[in-house]
Coordinates of C-alpha atoms in Angstrom, one line a residue:
M7 CA 70.4 138.0 223.3
T8 CA 71.1 137.3 219.6
T9 CA 74.8 137.5 218.6
F10 CA 75.8 139.1 215.4
R11 CA 79.4 138.0 215.3
N12 CA 79.2 135.3 212.6
L13 CA 77.2 136.7 209.8
S14 CA 77.2 135.4 206.2
Q15 CA 75.8 138.4 204.4
P16 CA 76.7 142.0 203.6
T17 CA 76.3 144.5 206.4
G18 CA 74.0 146.6 204.3
R19 CA 70.6 148.1 204.9
T20 CA 69.2 145.0 206.7
I21 CA 70.6 142.0 208.5
H22 CA 68.8 138.7 208.6
I23 CA 69.5 136.2 211.4
D24 CA 67.6 133.5 213.2
E25 CA 64.5 134.1 211.0
Q26 CA 64.5 137.8 212.1
S27 CA 65.2 141.0 210.1
Y28 CA 67.0 144.0 211.6
H29 CA 67.4 147.4 210.2
F30 CA 71.2 148.1 210.4
F31 CA 72.3 151.5 211.5
G32 CA 76.0 150.8 212.2
G33 CA 79.4 150.2 210.7
T34 CA 81.4 152.5 208.6
A35 CA 80.2 151.9 205.0
Y36 CA 78.6 155.4 205.0
L37 CA 78.0 155.6 201.2
G38 CA 76.7 152.1 201.1
L39 CA 79.0 151.1 198.2
L40 CA 79.6 147.6 199.7
D41 CA 76.0 146.7 198.8
N42 CA 75.4 149.0 195.9
K43 CA 74.4 146.8 192.9
D44 CA 75.8 149.2 190.3
Y45 CA 79.1 149.4 192.1
I46 CA 79.3 145.6 192.5
E47 CA 78.7 145.2 188.7
L48 CA 81.6 147.6 188.1
F49 CA 83.8 145.6 190.4
K50 CA 82.8 142.5 188.5
E51 CA 83.8 144.2 185.2
G52 CA 87.2 144.9 186.8
I53 CA 87.6 141.2 187.7
D54 CA 86.8 140.3 184.0
R55 CA 89.5 142.7 182.9
Y56 CA 92.2 142.0 185.5
G57 CA 91.4 138.8 187.3
L58 CA 90.9 138.4 191.1
N59 CA 94.2 140.0 192.4
N60 CA 97.7 140.9 191.5
G61 CA 100.1 139.2 193.9
T62 CA 103.3 141.0 192.8
S63 CA 104.7 144.1 194.4
R64 CA 104.6 147.5 192.8
T65 CA 108.3 147.3 192.0
N66 CA 107.9 144.2 189.9
N67 CA 109.1 144.6 186.2
V68 CA 105.6 143.5 185.1
Q69 CA 102.8 145.9 186.1
L70 CA 99.1 146.6 185.5
G71 CA 98.4 150.1 184.3
I72 CA 95.4 150.5 186.6
Y73 CA 97.6 151.2 189.6
A74 CA 99.3 154.3 188.1
E75 CA 95.9 155.3 186.6
A76 CA 94.2 155.1 189.9
E77 CA 96.9 157.0 191.7
S78 CA 96.8 159.9 189.2
F79 CA 93.0 159.8 189.4
M80 CA 92.9 160.0 193.2
A81 CA 95.5 162.8 193.4
S82 CA 93.5 164.9 191.0
R83 CA 90.2 164.1 192.6
F84 CA 91.3 165.2 196.1
G85 CA 93.5 168.1 195.0
F86 CA 97.1 166.8 195.6
Q87 CA 100.1 166.7 193.4
D88 CA 100.6 162.9 193.9
A89 CA 99.0 159.9 195.5
V90 CA 100.3 156.4 196.5
L91 CA 97.9 153.4 196.9
L92 CA 98.5 150.4 199.1
S93 CA 96.4 147.4 200.0
S94 CA 95.0 148.9 203.2
G95 CA 94.6 152.1 205.2
Y96 CA 96.7 150.5 208.0
L97 CA 99.7 150.0 205.6
A98 CA 99.2 153.6 204.3
A99 CA 99.5 154.9 207.8
Q100 CA 102.4 152.7 208.8
V101 CA 104.5 153.6 205.7
S102 CA 103.7 157.3 206.1
V103 CA 105.0 157.5 209.7
K104 CA 107.9 155.1 209.1
A105 CA 109.2 156.7 205.9
L106 CA 108.7 160.4 206.8
I107 CA 109.3 161.2 210.5
E108 CA 113.1 160.5 210.7
N109 CA 115.0 163.3 212.4
R110 CA 111.8 165.0 213.5
R111 CA 110.4 165.5 217.0
V112 CA 107.0 163.9 216.9
Y113 CA 103.8 165.1 218.5
Y114 CA 100.8 162.8 218.5
A115 CA 97.3 164.3 218.8
P116 CA 94.7 162.8 221.2
G117 CA 93.0 159.7 219.8
A118 CA 95.4 159.1 216.9
H119 CA 94.5 155.8 215.3
P120 CA 96.7 152.9 216.4
S121 CA 97.8 152.4 212.7
L122 CA 99.7 155.7 213.1
W123 CA 101.6 154.6 216.2
I124 CA 105.3 153.9 215.9
A125 CA 105.9 152.2 219.2
G126 CA 102.8 151.8 221.4
D127 CA 100.0 154.1 222.6
P128 CA 101.4 157.7 222.9
K129 CA 98.8 158.3 225.7
V130 CA 97.7 161.8 225.0
D131 CA 94.9 162.6 227.4
L132 CA 94.2 166.3 226.6
P133 CA 91.2 167.5 224.6
F134 CA 92.2 168.4 221.1
S135 CA 91.9 172.2 221.6
A136 CA 94.1 172.2 224.7
W137 CA 96.5 169.9 223.0
K138 CA 97.1 172.0 220.0
T139 CA 97.6 175.1 222.1
R140 CA 100.3 173.3 224.1
V141 CA 102.0 171.9 221.0
I142 CA 102.1 175.3 219.2
D143 CA 103.7 176.9 222.3
E144 CA 106.2 174.1 222.7
I145 CA 107.3 174.1 219.0
N146 CA 107.6 177.9 218.9
N147 CA 109.7 177.9 222.0
S148 CA 111.8 174.9 221.1
S149 CA 115.5 175.0 220.1
E150 CA 114.7 172.3 217.6
T151 CA 113.8 172.9 214.0
N152 CA 112.1 169.9 212.5
F153 CA 108.8 168.4 213.8
A154 CA 106.0 166.0 212.8
I155 CA 102.4 166.3 214.0
I156 CA 100.4 163.1 213.6
S157 CA 96.6 163.2 214.0
N158 CA 93.3 162.0 212.8
A159 CA 91.4 164.6 210.7
I160 CA 88.1 163.5 212.3
D161 CA 87.2 161.6 215.3
N162 CA 84.4 159.3 214.0
L163 CA 83.5 158.0 217.5
T164 CA 82.7 161.1 219.5
P165 CA 82.3 162.5 216.7
E166 CA 84.5 165.6 216.3
L167 CA 85.9 167.4 213.3
F168 CA 89.4 168.8 214.2
D169 CA 90.3 172.3 213.3
F170 CA 94.0 172.8 212.3
S171 CA 93.8 176.5 211.4
D172 CA 95.6 177.6 214.6
F173 CA 98.7 175.9 213.4
Q174 CA 99.2 178.8 211.0
H175 CA 100.7 180.5 214.1
L176 CA 103.7 178.2 214.1
A177 CA 107.0 180.2 213.9
E178 CA 108.3 180.5 210.4
D179 CA 111.7 179.0 211.3
K180 CA 110.1 175.7 212.3
N181 CA 109.7 173.0 209.6
V182 CA 106.6 171.0 210.5
L183 CA 105.2 167.9 208.7
F184 CA 101.6 167.1 209.3
I185 CA 100.5 163.5 208.8
L186 CA 96.7 163.4 209.0
D187 CA 94.4 160.4 208.8
D188 CA 91.1 161.2 207.1
S189 CA 89.8 157.6 206.8
H190 CA 86.3 158.4 208.1
G191 CA 85.9 161.7 206.4
I192 CA 87.4 161.6 202.9
G193 CA 84.7 162.0 200.3
M194 CA 82.1 161.9 203.0
L195 CA 81.5 165.3 204.6
N196 CA 82.3 167.1 201.3
K197 CA 81.9 165.7 197.8
N198 CA 85.2 164.6 196.3
A199 CA 87.1 166.4 199.0
L200 CA 88.7 166.0 202.4
S201 CA 86.6 166.3 205.6
T202 CA 88.3 169.4 207.1
D203 CA 89.6 172.7 205.7
L204 CA 93.4 172.5 205.5
T205 CA 93.9 175.9 203.7
A206 CA 95.9 177.3 206.7
L207 CA 98.4 174.5 206.4
E208 CA 98.5 174.4 202.6
T209 CA 99.4 178.1 202.4
A210 CA 102.2 178.1 205.1
K211 CA 105.6 177.9 203.5
N212 CA 107.1 176.0 206.5
I213 CA 104.4 173.4 206.7
E214 CA 104.2 170.2 204.6
L215 CA 101.0 168.3 204.5
V216 CA 100.5 164.5 204.0
V217 CA 97.0 163.0 204.2
L218 CA 96.3 159.3 204.3
A219 CA 93.1 157.4 204.4
S220 CA 91.6 153.9 204.4
L221 CA 89.3 153.8 201.4
A222 CA 87.4 150.8 202.8
K223 CA 85.1 153.0 204.8
G224 CA 82.9 155.4 202.8
L225 CA 84.6 154.8 199.5
G226 CA 84.0 151.0 199.6
T227 CA 87.5 150.1 198.3
D228 CA 89.9 147.7 200.0
A229 CA 92.9 150.0 199.7
G230 CA 94.8 152.8 201.5
A231 CA 95.8 156.1 200.0
V232 CA 98.6 158.6 200.8
F233 CA 98.4 162.1 199.4
G234 CA 101.1 164.7 199.2
N235 CA 103.7 166.3 197.0
A236 CA 105.7 164.1 194.6
A237 CA 109.1 164.4 196.3
T238 CA 107.6 163.3 199.7
L239 CA 105.7 160.4 198.2
D240 CA 108.8 159.3 196.4
K241 CA 110.2 158.5 199.8
I242 CA 107.2 156.3 200.4
R243 CA 107.6 154.5 197.1
K244 CA 111.2 153.7 198.1
H245 CA 110.3 152.3 201.6
P246 CA 110.3 148.5 202.1
I247 CA 106.6 148.5 203.1
Y248 CA 105.6 149.8 199.8
M249 CA 108.2 147.9 197.8
G250 CA 107.5 144.6 199.5
A251 CA 103.7 144.6 199.8
S252 CA 101.2 143.2 197.3
P253 CA 98.9 145.9 196.1
S254 CA 95.1 146.2 196.3
S255 CA 92.9 144.2 194.0
P256 CA 93.1 145.8 190.5
A257 CA 89.3 145.2 190.1
A258 CA 88.7 147.3 193.2
L259 CA 90.7 150.2 191.8
F260 CA 89.0 149.8 188.4
A261 CA 85.7 150.4 190.2
L262 CA 87.1 153.3 192.2
V263 CA 88.3 155.0 189.0
H264 CA 85.2 154.4 186.9
G265 CA 82.6 154.7 189.6
N266 CA 82.5 158.4 190.3
K267 CA 78.9 158.8 189.0
I268 CA 77.8 156.1 191.4
Y269 CA 79.7 157.7 194.2
E270 CA 78.1 161.1 193.6
A271 CA 74.6 159.7 193.6
A272 CA 75.4 157.8 196.8
F273 CA 76.8 161.0 198.3
D274 CA 73.7 163.0 197.5
K275 CA 71.5 160.2 198.9
L276 CA 73.5 160.1 202.1
H277 CA 73.3 163.8 202.7
Q278 CA 69.5 163.7 202.1
N279 CA 69.4 161.0 204.8
I280 CA 71.6 163.0 207.1
D281 CA 69.1 165.9 206.8
I282 CA 66.2 163.6 207.7
A283 CA 68.1 162.2 210.6
N284 CA 69.1 165.6 211.9
S285 CA 65.4 166.6 212.1
I286 CA 64.8 163.6 214.3
F287 CA 67.8 163.9 216.7
S288 CA 67.4 167.6 217.2
S289 CA 64.3 166.9 219.2
L290 CA 65.9 164.2 221.4
D291 CA 68.3 164.7 224.3
G292 CA 71.5 162.7 224.8
Y293 CA 72.7 162.4 221.2
H294 CA 75.8 164.1 219.7
N295 CA 76.7 164.7 216.1
I296 CA 78.5 167.2 213.9
P297 CA 77.3 168.8 210.6
N298 CA 77.3 166.6 207.5
F299 CA 78.4 163.5 209.3
P300 CA 76.0 160.5 209.5
V301 CA 77.0 159.4 213.0
F302 CA 74.9 160.1 216.1
T303 CA 76.4 158.9 219.4
S304 CA 74.9 158.2 222.8
H305 CA 76.2 156.9 226.1
D306 CA 72.8 155.5 227.2
P307 CA 73.6 152.0 228.5
N308 CA 70.1 150.8 227.7
L309 CA 69.9 152.0 224.1
Y310 CA 71.4 149.0 222.3
R311 CA 69.2 146.4 224.0
Y312 CA 66.1 148.5 223.5
L313 CA 66.8 148.9 219.8
V314 CA 67.6 145.3 219.3
Q315 CA 64.3 144.4 220.9
N316 CA 62.7 146.6 218.3
Q317 CA 64.6 145.0 215.3
V318 CA 67.2 147.8 215.0
L319 CA 70.9 147.0 215.2
I320 CA 73.5 149.7 215.9
S321 CA 77.2 149.7 216.7
S322 CA 77.8 149.6 220.5
F323 CA 81.1 149.1 222.4
P324 CA 83.0 150.5 225.4
Y325 CA 85.0 153.6 224.6
P326 CA 87.7 154.8 225.0
L327 CA 88.8 151.9 227.2
P328 CA 87.5 148.3 227.6
T329 CA 86.3 149.4 231.0
S330 CA 84.5 152.6 229.7
P331 CA 80.8 153.0 229.4
L332 CA 79.2 151.8 226.2
L333 CA 79.4 154.2 223.3
N334 CA 76.5 153.7 220.9
R335 CA 76.9 154.8 217.3
I336 CA 73.8 155.2 215.2
V337 CA 75.0 155.4 211.6
V338 CA 72.8 156.5 208.7
S339 CA 74.0 155.4 205.3
A340 CA 73.1 156.0 201.7
L341 CA 71.4 152.6 201.6
H342 CA 68.7 153.7 204.0
E343 CA 65.2 154.7 202.7
E344 CA 63.2 157.5 204.3
R345 CA 60.9 154.9 205.8
D346 CA 63.8 153.2 207.6
I347 CA 64.8 156.5 209.3
S348 CA 61.1 157.3 210.1
Q349 CA 60.8 153.9 211.7
L350 CA 64.0 154.5 213.7
A351 CA 62.5 157.9 214.8
E352 CA 59.4 156.2 216.1
I353 CA 61.4 153.8 218.1
L354 CA 63.6 156.4 219.6
M355 CA 60.7 158.6 220.4
S356 CA 59.0 155.7 222.1
Q357 CA 62.1 155.1 224.3
H358 CA 62.2 158.9 225.0
R359 CA 58.6 158.8 226.3
L360 CA 59.4 155.8 228.5
K361 CA 62.1 157.8 230.2
L362 CA 59.8 160.8 231.0

């Protein structure tokens, strides 16, 4: 079978290899900005202004103003007091946990991304709902006072959107820091907003909320962001990871700051495509999705091969362990046209009829 591990092209709407064209329904570039001509032109304008990169740390005495501008823009855009930008989501996660969890008892949620780990896999095997019930009970009955809860905001693989509202029942004498990774949901499920409603956490006086995200997924920017209050993010700015790391490309941040109209058009197109896809998958068995998210998963071991034979390429890998059954992710993006989704529907219906 054709291998797709050595491509020399964007992973956009179509992939061309061995004189064949495949419709691509995979990856994590949900808004399609990686192959959006207008967004690419904006990035090029940023290169003309700032050059290719800025290889000095954010503590250098010579600074480009786009970094502070982008941080202020992102904080306002997503409703936080402050934001810190780093060169990747992985660094954003690492600096958050390493700078903020000292002297706190830490609880990891199931499926927390490896970038959030301090020292190896925390190995939490409970479903999220059972886990949070156990954690709330343990914290409320603990003699300790300070805690940290580390979790994804959304599981993009299953997929599942996590509900944190039950944590409003934490005892008021417990100080709890939440570090939540919204890499696959930020600006995706909701326009210019986080994926999940965190009102219950934001209004609790004993809870502090820090949200981080890779911006390289839906938002098409090679950078990581951390959101929170100014005093907490000041601790991150003083941490060696932040102080020693080179920042993201200034051109990428220029496009991020000035590309909001492009983003909003892509968001609207994506959600039109999600509605079209929903109408397809609602009539098929064996697929799982959540509202407003463009990922449809299946454990059918034959799906990938069948789709490739019909010139459709999806993401397919064992999950959650290397020995697990294949998890197939069909991902609809803003780059897709209605005819692409209709063609996918015909192929899936054809496979469905073969199973009957």
